[in-house]
Amino acid sequence: MKLQRRSLCQATDSVFGLLMLFQWWQPPVGLFGTHGLAKRQLCISPSRLRLSGGPISGVPVLLTVKYSEAAITRRVVAVSQMLFSALLMHLTGGRIETHFHVFGSLVFLAFYRDWRVLLTAPLVISADRFFRSVYWPESVF
């Protein structure tokens, strides 16, 4: 059982390392195209997202390579994934489409099968939403 758990965590760490690199370098395509009937452009540039998302994605990628299957790696991945979602929401001005990144991230985090990871992620995004709604409501809604 212990060996199976380690194998699952190693595989999930590898997937998240690749996912973090991919979403940092190649952000969701729909954020830069047109949307709906209005055909309006979003005010977000890929270079701005890459510059801001680098530190958020870099730390968990390094941890997934160096300390694969460690508990701290899982927690850092969860925090970073939610911070990346918060960054997307911020850069798009709180567009509803970017909120789905949170839900997708929670689904992927469930592959760890660790309740502490699934508790950490919503706490991070809830804290982000709370503090931004109090101090900078324009970036949320």
C-alpha positions as a printed Julia matrix, in Angstrom:
141×3 Matrix{Float64}:
   0.0    0.0     0.0
   2.82   2.4     0.91
   4.63   1.66   -2.38
   1.43   2.26   -4.33
   0.93   5.63   -2.58
   4.5    6.69   -3.35
   4.09   5.71   -6.97
   0.84   7.69   -7.22
   2.44  10.79   -5.67
   5.48  10.55   -7.94
   3.33  10.27  -11.05
   1.09  13.15   -9.97
   4.12  15.3    -9.13
   5.52  14.67  -12.61
   2.23  15.63  -14.23
   1.96  18.8   -12.15
   5.54  19.77  -12.95
   4.74  19.57  -16.65
   1.36  21.26  -16.19
   2.93  24.17  -14.32
   5.48  24.68  -17.07
   2.85  24.41  -19.79
   0.33  26.8   -18.23
   3.09  29.29  -17.48
   4.54  29.29  -20.97
   1.37  28.6   -22.97
  -1.53  30.18  -21.09
  -5.13  29.26  -21.95
  -5.74  30.26  -25.56
  -9.29  31.52  -25.04
  -8.03  34.38  -22.88
  -6.41  36.1   -25.83
  -9.0   35.56  -28.54
 -12.44  37.0   -29.05
 -15.4   36.09  -26.9
 -19.09  35.82  -27.6
 -21.1   38.12  -29.81
 -19.31  41.27  -28.69
 -16.02  40.1   -30.24
 -14.0   42.11  -27.76
 -10.35  41.63  -27.02
  -9.06  41.01  -23.52
  -6.42  43.32  -22.1
  -3.93  40.62  -21.22
  -0.63  39.95  -22.89
   1.1   36.57  -22.76
   4.38  38.24  -21.83
   2.8   39.89  -18.8
   1.42  36.56  -17.64
   4.76  34.84  -18.22
   6.61  37.47  -16.23
   4.17  37.36  -13.31
   3.63  33.61  -13.4
   7.29  32.64  -13.49
   7.92  32.73   -9.74
   4.55  31.11   -9.05
   5.29  28.19  -11.38
   9.04  27.92  -10.84
   9.09  26.84   -7.21
   6.71  23.88   -7.54
   8.44  22.71  -10.72
  11.76  22.59   -8.88
  10.18  20.79   -5.94
   8.52  18.18   -8.15
  11.9   17.39   -9.65
  14.02  17.47   -6.5
  11.57  16.34   -3.78
   9.05  14.23   -5.62
   6.4   12.55   -3.42
   7.17  14.75   -0.38
   4.23  16.2     1.54
   5.6   19.73    1.25
   5.76  19.35   -2.53
   2.05  18.51   -2.69
   1.15  21.52   -0.57
   3.35  23.91   -2.56
   1.83  22.6    -5.8
  -1.67  23.22   -4.43
  -0.82  26.75   -3.29
   0.94  27.61   -6.54
  -1.85  26.24   -8.69
  -4.39  28.38   -6.86
  -2.14  31.44   -7.02
  -1.81  30.93  -10.76
  -5.61  30.82  -11.0
  -5.8   34.02   -8.96
  -3.26  35.64  -11.28
  -5.34  34.7   -14.33
  -8.46  36.15  -12.71
  -6.61  39.33  -11.82
  -5.08  39.88  -15.26
  -8.41  39.35  -17.01
 -10.27  41.71  -14.71
 -12.28  38.99  -12.99
 -13.83  37.54  -16.13
 -16.06  34.6   -15.31
 -14.26  32.3   -17.74
 -11.07  32.43  -15.73
 -12.85  31.19  -12.62
 -13.14  27.78  -14.25
  -9.37  27.42  -13.94
  -9.91  27.04  -10.17
 -12.38  24.2   -10.63
 -10.15  22.41  -13.13
  -7.2   22.79  -10.8
  -9.15  21.25   -7.91
  -9.99  18.27  -10.1
  -6.32  17.75  -10.93
  -5.29  18.2    -7.29
  -7.73  15.43   -6.33
  -5.41  12.96   -8.08
  -3.08  13.25   -5.08
  -5.78  11.63   -2.91
  -4.64  13.73    0.02
  -7.26  15.6     2.02
  -4.69  18.14    3.22
  -4.04  19.21   -0.37
  -7.76  19.53   -1.02
  -8.07  21.66    2.1
  -5.08  23.87    1.31
  -6.17  24.85   -2.21
  -9.62  26.28   -1.39
  -8.19  28.12    1.62
  -5.64  29.86   -0.61
  -8.15  30.91   -3.26
 -10.67  31.98   -0.6
  -8.07  34.13    1.14
  -7.1   35.66   -2.2
 -10.71  36.44   -3.04
 -11.38  37.89    0.4
  -8.37  40.19    0.53
  -8.77  41.36   -3.05
 -12.48  42.03   -2.59
 -11.75  44.11    0.51
  -8.71  46.03   -0.76
  -9.12  45.97   -4.55
 -12.66  44.99   -5.58
 -12.17  46.01   -9.2
  -9.76  43.13   -9.7
 -12.32  40.55   -8.58
 -15.64  41.51  -10.17
